[in-house]
C-alpha cells in the first residue's frame, strides 16, 4: 500500500496552494482531483485578493506573474440611486487589494505543482480519519488505489466528498439562502472605471469588476430561476447600463461575452473544521455570498493556518496548532460571513418593501458622512487580520 504524509482532496485554489506550501517545506503530499486540469483551470470565479492572500501566494513561490500583471486597487466605489461614494481603502484601513483572476492563480499553482496532482481521480473516498491511520482510496483509468496517510485535507469544495463523509451527529451546519442570483459576464472590453463599483439600484444590484485593463467582469442581480439562455448579451448590457449611475453608464464599452454564468448566493458554515485527522479548508467548510469577494480569500487564510500547523507538527512534533486549527479558522470565517451577509443585505433588492430600501439609503448616508462607518467597511473589505482570540468553541 502506498504511503504519503498528507493526502489532499480537491485541486481548486485551496488544495493546490496547500500542496505547494507543504511541498516547499519538504512534506510529501498527494493531491487528488475529480476533474481534468483543463476543466478546473477554465472555471471563471473570483478576481479580488486581500493583501494577506497576495503575501501567502508570494510565500508559496508563485507570486512572480501575479505581481507583474495584477492591478493594485486603493479604493472602491459604492453607488446608490445614481449617487456615488468612494471608500478610500488605503487611507482608511492602510491596506489595498489586488485584482488577479482565480483562473490565473490556478494556472500559476498548476505550473509550480508540475506533476504532483492526480487529475480525473474517480470515486475518491476517505476512511478511518478518526484513527491514527487514515486512508484514501480512488480509481484512475480503471485501476483502484489505496493510500495510507498521516492526515487528510478536505479541499474539495461545497459539493465534495470529505464533509459529506463526517457522521451527521458530529457536524453542525449554519445556512442562509438568498432569494436571487448573480449573472456574470466576462468580455474583452476596457473596464468602465479603474476601481470596482458596487451598485444598489431599484432594478437590482450590479457590480463592475475587471480582470485586466482590457478585460471586464460585470454582474447583475437576477431571479434565482433564470437561466443563462434568458440573458442574451444585449439584455445583459442593457440591464447593466440601466443600473449604473448615468455618467458611468454613458462610457460603458460593450462587446461579445467570452463567458456567462449564473451563481446562486449562499452563506454556509460547517463546525468544526477538524475531525480527528481530517481537516476541512475553503469552500468545503464554508460558503459566503460573493458581495465583498471573500470566498477565495477565506480559502487562502484557512490554508495558511493549516499549512503552518502541519509544518510545525512535522518539524517539532507539536500538535497544539493542529488542535487549534478549527477554532482559529472559524473565528475568521465568521467575521467574513458577517461582513459578506451585511454587504449583501446593504446592496441588493430583496423585495419591493419601501421600508427596507429606506434603511439601505440611511446606511449609505451614514457611510458617506461618518469616517468611522466608512473605516469599518474598509477594514472588513480589505480583510481583517488573524485574531488570537477563540470566540467559538465547536
Ligand atoms: P473549489 O474551487 O470549489 O475547489 C474544489 C475542488 O475539489 C474538487 N472536488 C473533488 N475532487 C476529488 N474528489 C471529489 N469527490 C471532489 N469533489 C470536488 C472540485 O472539482 C474542485 O476542483 O474550492 P476551494 O479550493 O476551497 O476554493 C474556493 C474558491 O474557489 C471559492 O471560494 C470562490 O471561487 C467563490 N466564488 C467567488 N469568490 C469570490 O471571491 N468572488 C467571486 O466572484 C466568486 N465567484 C465563486 C464564484 C464560486 C462559485 N462556485 C463554487 C459555484 C462563482 C461560482 C460559480
Ligand atoms: C469579481 O471580479 O469576480 C468580483 C469582484 C468583487 C466581488 C465579487 C466578484 O465582490
Coordinates of C-alpha atoms and ligand atoms in Angstrom, one line a residue:
X1 CA 0.0 0.0 0.0
X2 CA 1.3 3.4 -0.9
X3 CA 2.2 5.7 2.0
X4 CA 2.2 9.5 2.0
X5 CA 2.2 12.2 4.7
X6 CA -0.7 14.4 3.7
X7 CA -3.5 13.4 1.2
X8 CA -5.3 16.4 -0.2
X9 CA -8.7 16.0 -1.9
X10 CA -9.5 18.7 -4.5
X11 CA -7.2 20.8 -6.7
X12 CA -9.0 24.1 -6.5
X13 CA -7.1 27.1 -5.1
X14 CA -7.2 25.7 -1.5
X15 CA -5.8 22.2 -2.4
X16 CA -3.2 23.4 -4.8
X17 CA -1.9 26.2 -2.5
X18 CA -1.8 23.8 0.5
X19 CA 0.1 21.2 -1.6
X20 CA 2.6 23.9 -2.8
X21 CA 3.3 25.2 0.8
X22 CA 3.7 21.7 2.2
X23 CA 5.9 20.6 -0.7
X24 CA 8.2 23.6 -0.2
X25 CA 8.5 22.5 3.5
X26 CA 9.6 19.0 2.4
X27 CA 6.3 17.4 3.3
X28 CA 5.1 14.7 0.9
X29 CA 1.6 15.1 -0.3
X30 CA -0.7 13.6 -2.8
X31 CA -3.4 15.8 -4.5
X32 CA -6.5 14.1 -5.9
X33 CA -8.8 15.9 -8.3
X34 CA -12.0 14.6 -9.8
X35 CA -12.0 16.8 -12.9
X36 CA -9.4 17.4 -15.7
X37 CA -6.8 20.1 -15.3
X38 CA -8.4 22.0 -18.3
X39 CA -11.8 22.0 -16.7
X40 CA -10.6 23.3 -13.3
X41 CA -8.5 26.0 -15.0
X42 CA -11.4 27.3 -17.1
X43 CA -13.8 28.0 -14.2
X44 CA -14.3 31.7 -14.0
X45 CA -14.8 32.7 -10.4
X46 CA -13.1 35.2 -8.0
X47 CA -10.9 38.1 -9.0
X48 CA -10.1 40.2 -6.0
X49 CA -7.3 39.3 -3.5
X50 CA -6.7 40.7 0.0
X51 CA -3.1 41.6 0.7
X52 CA -2.7 38.7 3.1
X53 CA -3.6 36.3 0.3
X54 CA -1.2 38.1 -2.0
X55 CA 1.6 37.6 0.5
X56 CA 0.7 33.9 1.0
X57 CA 0.9 33.3 -2.7
X58 CA 4.3 35.0 -2.8
X59 CA 5.5 32.9 0.2
X60 CA 4.4 29.8 -1.9
X61 CA 6.8 30.9 -4.6
X62 CA 4.0 31.6 -7.2
X63 CA 3.8 35.4 -6.9
X64 CA 6.0 36.5 -9.8
X65 CA 3.5 36.8 -12.6
X66 CA 0.8 38.0 -10.1
X67 CA 2.9 41.0 -9.0
X68 CA 3.7 41.8 -12.7
X69 CA 0.2 41.6 -14.1
X70 CA -2.1 42.1 -11.0
X71 CA -3.7 45.6 -10.6
X72 CA -3.4 47.3 -7.2
X73 CA -6.6 48.9 -6.1
X74 CA -6.6 51.6 -3.4
X75 CA -10.3 52.3 -3.3
X76 CA -13.8 51.0 -4.1
X77 CA -16.9 52.9 -5.2
X78 CA -20.5 52.4 -3.9
X79 CA -23.4 53.8 -5.9
X80 CA -27.0 54.3 -4.7
X81 CA -29.8 55.5 -6.9
X82 CA -27.3 57.4 -9.1
X83 CA -25.3 58.9 -6.1
X84 CA -21.7 57.8 -5.9
X85 CA -19.3 57.5 -2.9
X86 CA -15.7 56.3 -2.9
X87 CA -14.3 54.4 0.0
X88 CA -10.6 55.1 0.4
X89 CA -9.4 51.7 1.4
X90 CA -5.7 52.6 1.6
X91 CA -6.4 55.8 3.6
X92 CA -8.9 54.3 6.0
X93 CA -7.6 50.8 6.5
X94 CA -3.9 51.2 5.5
X95 CA -4.3 48.2 3.1
X96 CA -5.0 47.8 -0.6
X97 CA -6.3 44.9 -2.8
X98 CA -5.0 43.2 -5.9
X99 CA -7.1 42.3 -9.0
X100 CA -5.8 39.0 -10.3
X101 CA -8.2 36.3 -11.5
X102 CA -8.7 32.9 -9.9
X103 CA -8.0 31.3 -13.3
X104 CA -4.5 32.9 -13.3
X105 CA -3.8 31.8 -9.7
X106 CA -4.9 28.3 -10.7
X107 CA -2.6 28.3 -13.7
X108 CA 0.4 29.6 -11.7
X109 CA -0.1 27.0 -8.9
X110 CA -0.6 24.2 -11.5
X111 CA 2.7 25.1 -13.2
X112 CA 4.5 25.1 -9.8
X113 CA 2.9 21.7 -8.9
X114 CA 4.2 20.1 -12.1
X115 CA 3.0 16.6 -12.0
X116 CA 2.1 16.3 -8.3
X117 CA -1.7 16.3 -9.0
X118 CA -3.7 13.2 -9.9
X119 CA -6.3 14.6 -12.3
X120 CA -9.5 12.6 -13.1
X121 CA -9.3 10.6 -9.8
X122 CA -12.7 8.9 -9.7
X123 CA -14.6 7.7 -6.7
X124 CA -12.4 9.3 -4.1
X125 CA -13.3 8.0 -0.6
X126 CA -11.7 8.8 2.8
X127 CA -11.5 6.2 5.6
X128 CA -10.6 5.8 9.3
X129 CA -9.8 9.5 9.7
X130 CA -10.6 9.5 13.4
X131 CA -7.8 6.9 13.9
X132 CA -4.0 7.2 13.6
X133 CA -4.1 5.5 10.2
X134 CA -6.4 7.4 7.8
X135 CA -6.6 6.1 4.2
X136 CA -7.8 7.4 0.9
X137 CA -9.0 5.3 -2.0
X138 CA -9.6 6.3 -5.6
X139 CA -9.8 4.9 -9.1
X140 CA -7.8 6.1 -12.1
X141 CA -8.0 4.6 -15.6
X142 CA -10.0 1.7 -14.1
X143 CA -7.3 0.9 -11.5
X144 CA -8.1 1.1 -7.8
X145 CA -5.6 2.7 -5.5
X146 CA -5.3 2.8 -1.7
X147 CA -3.1 5.3 0.0
X148 CA -2.3 5.4 3.7
X149 CA -1.5 8.8 5.2
X150 CA -1.0 10.8 8.4
X151 CA -3.6 13.5 7.6
X152 CA -6.3 14.2 5.1
X153 CA -7.1 17.8 3.9
X154 CA -10.6 18.1 2.6
X155 CA -10.2 21.0 0.0
X156 CA -12.9 19.6 -2.2
X157 CA -15.4 22.5 -2.3
X158 CA -19.0 22.7 -1.2
X159 CA -20.1 19.6 -3.1
X160 CA -17.1 17.5 -2.1
X161 CA -16.8 14.1 -0.5
X162 CA -14.9 15.0 2.7
X163 CA -17.5 17.0 4.6
X164 CA -20.1 14.5 3.4
X165 CA -18.1 11.6 5.0
X166 CA -18.4 13.0 8.5
X167 CA -21.2 11.4 10.6
X168 CA -24.1 13.8 10.8
X169 CA -24.1 13.9 14.6
X170 CA -20.5 15.2 14.6
X171 CA -21.1 18.3 12.5
X172 CA -23.2 21.4 12.8
X173 CA -24.2 23.4 9.7
X174 CA -25.4 27.0 9.6
X175 CA -27.0 28.3 6.4
X176 CA -28.8 31.2 4.7
X177 CA -30.0 31.1 1.1
X178 CA -30.6 34.5 -0.6
X179 CA -33.6 34.9 -2.9
X180 CA -31.7 35.9 -6.0
X181 CA -28.5 35.0 -8.1
X182 CA -25.7 36.9 -9.8
X183 CA -25.5 36.7 -13.6
X184 CA -21.8 37.3 -14.5
X185 CA -20.4 38.3 -17.9
X186 CA -16.8 38.4 -19.0
X187 CA -15.8 40.4 -22.1
X188 CA -12.7 41.8 -23.7
X189 CA -13.6 45.4 -23.3
X190 CA -11.8 48.0 -21.2
X191 CA -13.4 48.3 -17.7
X192 CA -15.8 51.2 -17.3
X193 CA -13.8 52.5 -14.3
X194 CA -10.4 51.9 -12.9
X195 CA -11.9 50.8 -9.5
X196 CA -14.7 48.4 -8.7
X197 CA -18.2 49.9 -8.5
X198 CA -21.0 48.2 -6.4
X199 CA -24.4 49.5 -7.3
X200 CA -27.7 49.5 -5.3
X201 CA -30.5 50.3 -7.8
X202 CA -34.3 50.0 -7.8
X203 CA -33.9 47.4 -10.7
X204 CA -31.4 45.4 -8.5
X205 CA -27.7 45.1 -7.7
X206 CA -24.9 45.5 -10.2
X207 CA -21.1 45.2 -9.9
X208 CA -18.4 46.5 -12.3
X209 CA -15.2 44.5 -11.9
X210 CA -12.3 43.5 -14.1
X211 CA -9.6 41.0 -14.8
X212 CA -7.1 43.4 -16.5
X213 CA -7.1 46.8 -18.3
X214 CA -8.7 45.1 -21.3
X215 CA -10.9 42.5 -19.8
X216 CA -14.1 43.4 -17.8
X217 CA -16.2 41.3 -15.4
X218 CA -19.7 42.6 -14.7
X219 CA -22.5 41.2 -12.6
X220 CA -26.3 41.9 -12.4
X221 CA -28.6 40.6 -9.7
X222 CA -31.2 38.2 -11.4
X223 CA -34.1 36.0 -10.3
X224 CA -33.0 32.6 -9.0
X225 CA -35.0 30.7 -11.5
X226 CA -33.4 32.5 -14.5
X227 CA -31.1 30.5 -16.9
X228 CA -28.2 31.8 -19.0
X229 CA -30.3 31.4 -22.1
X230 CA -32.7 34.0 -20.8
X231 CA -29.9 36.5 -20.9
X232 CA -28.5 37.2 -24.4
X233 CA -25.6 39.6 -24.3
X234 CA -27.7 42.6 -25.4
X235 CA -30.0 42.1 -22.5
X236 CA -27.1 41.9 -20.0
X237 CA -25.5 45.1 -21.3
X238 CA -28.9 46.9 -21.4
X239 CA -29.7 45.9 -17.8
X240 CA -26.2 46.8 -16.6
X241 CA -26.3 50.2 -18.2
X242 CA -29.8 50.9 -16.7
X243 CA -28.5 50.2 -13.2
X244 CA -25.3 52.2 -13.4
X245 CA -25.1 55.9 -12.5
X246 CA -25.8 57.9 -15.7
X247 CA -22.3 59.3 -16.1
X248 CA -20.8 55.8 -15.7
X249 CA -23.3 54.0 -18.0
X250 CA -22.6 56.6 -20.7
X251 CA -19.0 55.4 -21.0
X252 CA -19.7 51.7 -20.8
X253 CA -18.0 49.7 -23.6
X254 CA -19.8 46.6 -24.6
X255 CA -18.8 43.6 -26.7
X256 CA -19.4 39.8 -27.2
X257 CA -19.2 37.8 -24.0
X258 CA -16.5 35.2 -23.5
X259 CA -18.2 33.6 -20.5
X260 CA -21.6 34.0 -18.9
X261 CA -22.9 32.2 -15.9
X262 CA -25.5 32.4 -13.1
X263 CA -24.4 31.7 -9.5
X264 CA -26.8 31.4 -6.5
X265 CA -25.9 33.2 -3.3
X266 CA -25.5 31.3 -0.1
X267 CA -24.0 31.8 3.4
X268 CA -22.9 28.4 4.9
X269 CA -20.6 27.4 7.7
X270 CA -19.8 23.9 9.0
X271 CA -18.5 23.5 12.5
X272 CA -16.0 22.2 13.5
X273 CA -13.4 22.1 10.7
X274 CA -11.4 19.2 12.1
X275 CA -12.5 15.6 12.7
X276 CA -9.5 13.6 14.1
X277 CA -7.0 13.6 11.3
X278 CA -9.4 15.2 8.7
X279 CA -9.2 18.9 8.2
X280 CA -11.6 20.9 6.0
X281 CA -10.4 24.1 4.3
X282 CA -12.0 26.6 1.9
X283 CA -15.4 26.1 0.3
X284 CA -15.6 22.5 1.7
X285 CA -16.2 24.1 5.1
X286 CA -17.9 27.4 4.3
X287 CA -19.5 29.5 1.5
X288 CA -20.1 33.2 1.5
X289 CA -22.1 35.3 -1.0
X290 CA -19.7 36.9 -3.4
X291 CA -20.5 40.5 -2.3
X292 CA -17.2 41.5 -0.8
X293 CA -15.2 38.8 -2.6
X294 CA -14.3 36.8 0.5
X295 CA -14.6 33.2 -0.8
X296 CA -11.2 32.8 -2.3
X297 CA -9.5 34.9 0.4
X298 CA -11.0 32.7 3.2
X299 CA -9.7 29.6 1.4
X300 CA -6.3 31.2 1.4
X301 CA -6.4 32.1 5.2
X302 CA -7.6 28.5 6.1
X303 CA -4.7 27.2 4.1
X304 CA -2.2 29.5 5.8
X305 CA -3.4 28.3 9.3
X306 CA -3.4 24.6 8.2
X307 CA -0.1 24.6 6.4
X308 CA 1.6 26.4 9.4
X309 CA 0.1 23.8 11.8
X310 CA 1.2 20.8 9.6
X311 CA 4.7 22.2 9.1
X312 CA 5.1 22.8 12.9
X313 CA 3.9 19.2 13.5
X314 CA 6.4 17.6 11.2
X315 CA 9.2 19.9 12.3
X316 CA 8.8 19.9 16.1
X317 CA 6.2 17.3 16.8
X318 CA 3.9 20.0 18.2
X319 CA 0.2 19.1 17.9
X320 CA -1.3 22.2 19.5
X321 CA -1.6 24.2 16.3
X322 CA -3.4 21.3 14.6
X323 CA -5.7 21.1 17.6
X324 CA -6.4 24.9 17.5
X325 CA -6.9 25.0 13.7
X326 CA -10.7 24.7 13.7
X327 CA -11.2 27.4 16.4
X328 CA -8.8 29.8 14.8
X329 CA -10.1 29.3 11.3
X330 CA -13.7 29.6 12.3
X331 CA -13.1 32.9 14.2
X332 CA -12.0 34.4 10.9
X333 CA -14.7 32.6 8.9
X334 CA -17.5 34.1 11.0
X335 CA -16.1 37.6 10.7
X336 CA -16.1 37.3 6.9
X337 CA -19.5 35.6 6.9
X338 CA -20.9 38.5 8.9
X339 CA -19.4 41.1 6.5
X340 CA -20.5 39.3 3.3
X341 CA -24.0 38.9 4.7
X342 CA -24.1 42.6 5.7
X343 CA -22.7 43.9 2.4
X344 CA -25.2 41.6 0.5
X345 CA -28.1 43.0 2.6
X346 CA -27.0 46.6 2.0
X347 CA -26.6 46.3 -1.8
X348 CA -29.3 44.0 -3.1
X349 CA -33.0 44.4 -3.8
X350 CA -34.8 41.8 -1.6
X351 CA -38.4 43.0 -2.2
X352 CA -40.5 46.0 -3.1
X353 CA -40.7 46.9 0.5
X354 CA -40.1 50.7 0.7
X355 CA -39.1 50.5 4.4
X356 CA -36.2 48.1 3.6
X357 CA -35.0 50.5 0.8
X358 CA -35.1 53.5 3.2
X359 CA -33.0 51.6 5.7
X360 CA -30.4 50.8 2.9
X361 CA -30.4 54.5 2.0
X362 CA -29.9 55.6 5.6
X363 CA -27.0 53.2 5.9
X364 CA -25.5 54.6 2.7
X365 CA -25.9 58.2 4.1
X366 CA -24.1 57.1 7.2
X367 CA -21.2 55.6 5.2
X368 CA -20.8 58.9 3.3
X369 CA -20.9 61.1 6.4
X370 CA -19.1 59.0 9.1
X371 CA -15.5 58.2 8.8
X372 CA -15.9 55.6 11.5
X373 CA -18.6 53.8 9.4
X374 CA -16.5 54.0 6.2
X375 CA -13.5 52.8 8.1
X376 CA -15.4 49.7 9.3
X377 CA -16.2 48.9 5.7
X378 CA -12.6 49.4 4.6
X379 CA -11.2 47.2 7.3
X380 CA -13.5 44.4 6.5
X381 CA -13.3 44.7 2.8
X382 CA -9.5 44.6 2.8
X383 CA -9.5 41.7 5.2
X384 CA -9.4 41.5 8.9
X385 CA -6.1 40.4 10.5
X386 CA -5.8 37.0 12.0
X387 CA -7.1 37.1 15.6
X388 CA -5.5 35.3 18.5
X389 CA -8.9 35.2 20.2
X390 CA -11.0 32.0 20.2
X391 CA -14.6 33.2 20.4
X392 CA -16.0 29.9 19.1
X393 CA -15.7 26.6 20.8
X394 CA -17.2 24.0 18.5
Ligands
LIG1 P1 -13.1 24.9 -5.2 O1 -12.6 26.0 -6.1 O2 -14.6 24.6 -5.3 O3 -12.3 23.6 -5.5 C1 -12.7 22.3 -5.0 C2 -12.1 21.3 -5.9 O4 -12.4 20.0 -5.4 C3 -12.8 19.1 -6.5 N1 -13.6 18.0 -6.0 C4 -13.2 16.8 -5.9 N2 -12.0 16.2 -6.2 C5 -11.9 14.8 -6.0 N3 -13.0 14.1 -5.5 C6 -14.1 14.6 -5.2 N4 -15.2 13.9 -4.7 C7 -14.3 16.0 -5.4 N5 -15.3 16.9 -5.2 C8 -14.9 18.1 -5.5 C9 -13.5 20.1 -7.4 O5 -13.6 19.6 -8.7 C10 -12.7 21.3 -7.3 O6 -11.7 21.4 -8.3 O7 -12.9 25.2 -3.6 P2 -11.6 25.9 -2.9 O8 -10.3 25.4 -3.4 O9 -12.0 25.9 -1.5 O10 -11.6 27.4 -3.4 C11 -12.7 28.3 -3.1 C12 -13.0 29.3 -4.2 O11 -13.0 28.6 -5.4 C13 -14.3 29.9 -3.9 O12 -14.4 30.4 -2.6 C14 -14.6 31.1 -4.8 O13 -14.4 30.9 -6.2 C15 -16.0 31.5 -4.6 N6 -16.6 32.3 -5.7 C16 -16.2 33.6 -5.8 N7 -15.4 34.1 -4.8 C17 -15.1 35.4 -4.9 O14 -14.3 35.8 -4.0 N8 -15.5 36.2 -5.9 C18 -16.3 35.6 -6.9 O15 -16.7 36.3 -7.9 C19 -16.7 34.3 -6.9 N9 -17.5 33.7 -7.8 C20 -17.4 31.6 -6.6 C21 -17.8 32.4 -7.7 C22 -17.8 30.3 -6.5 C23 -18.6 29.7 -7.5 N10 -19.0 28.3 -7.3 C24 -18.3 27.5 -6.3 C25 -20.0 27.6 -7.9 C26 -18.6 31.8 -8.7 C27 -19.0 30.4 -8.6 C28 -19.8 29.9 -9.7
LIG2 C1 -15.0 39.6 -9.5 O1 -14.2 40.3 -10.0 O2 -15.4 38.5 -9.9 C2 -15.6 40.0 -8.2 C3 -15.1 41.2 -7.6 C4 -15.7 41.6 -6.4 C5 -16.7 40.8 -5.8 C6 -17.2 39.7 -6.4 C7 -16.6 39.3 -7.6 O3 -17.2 41.3 -4.6

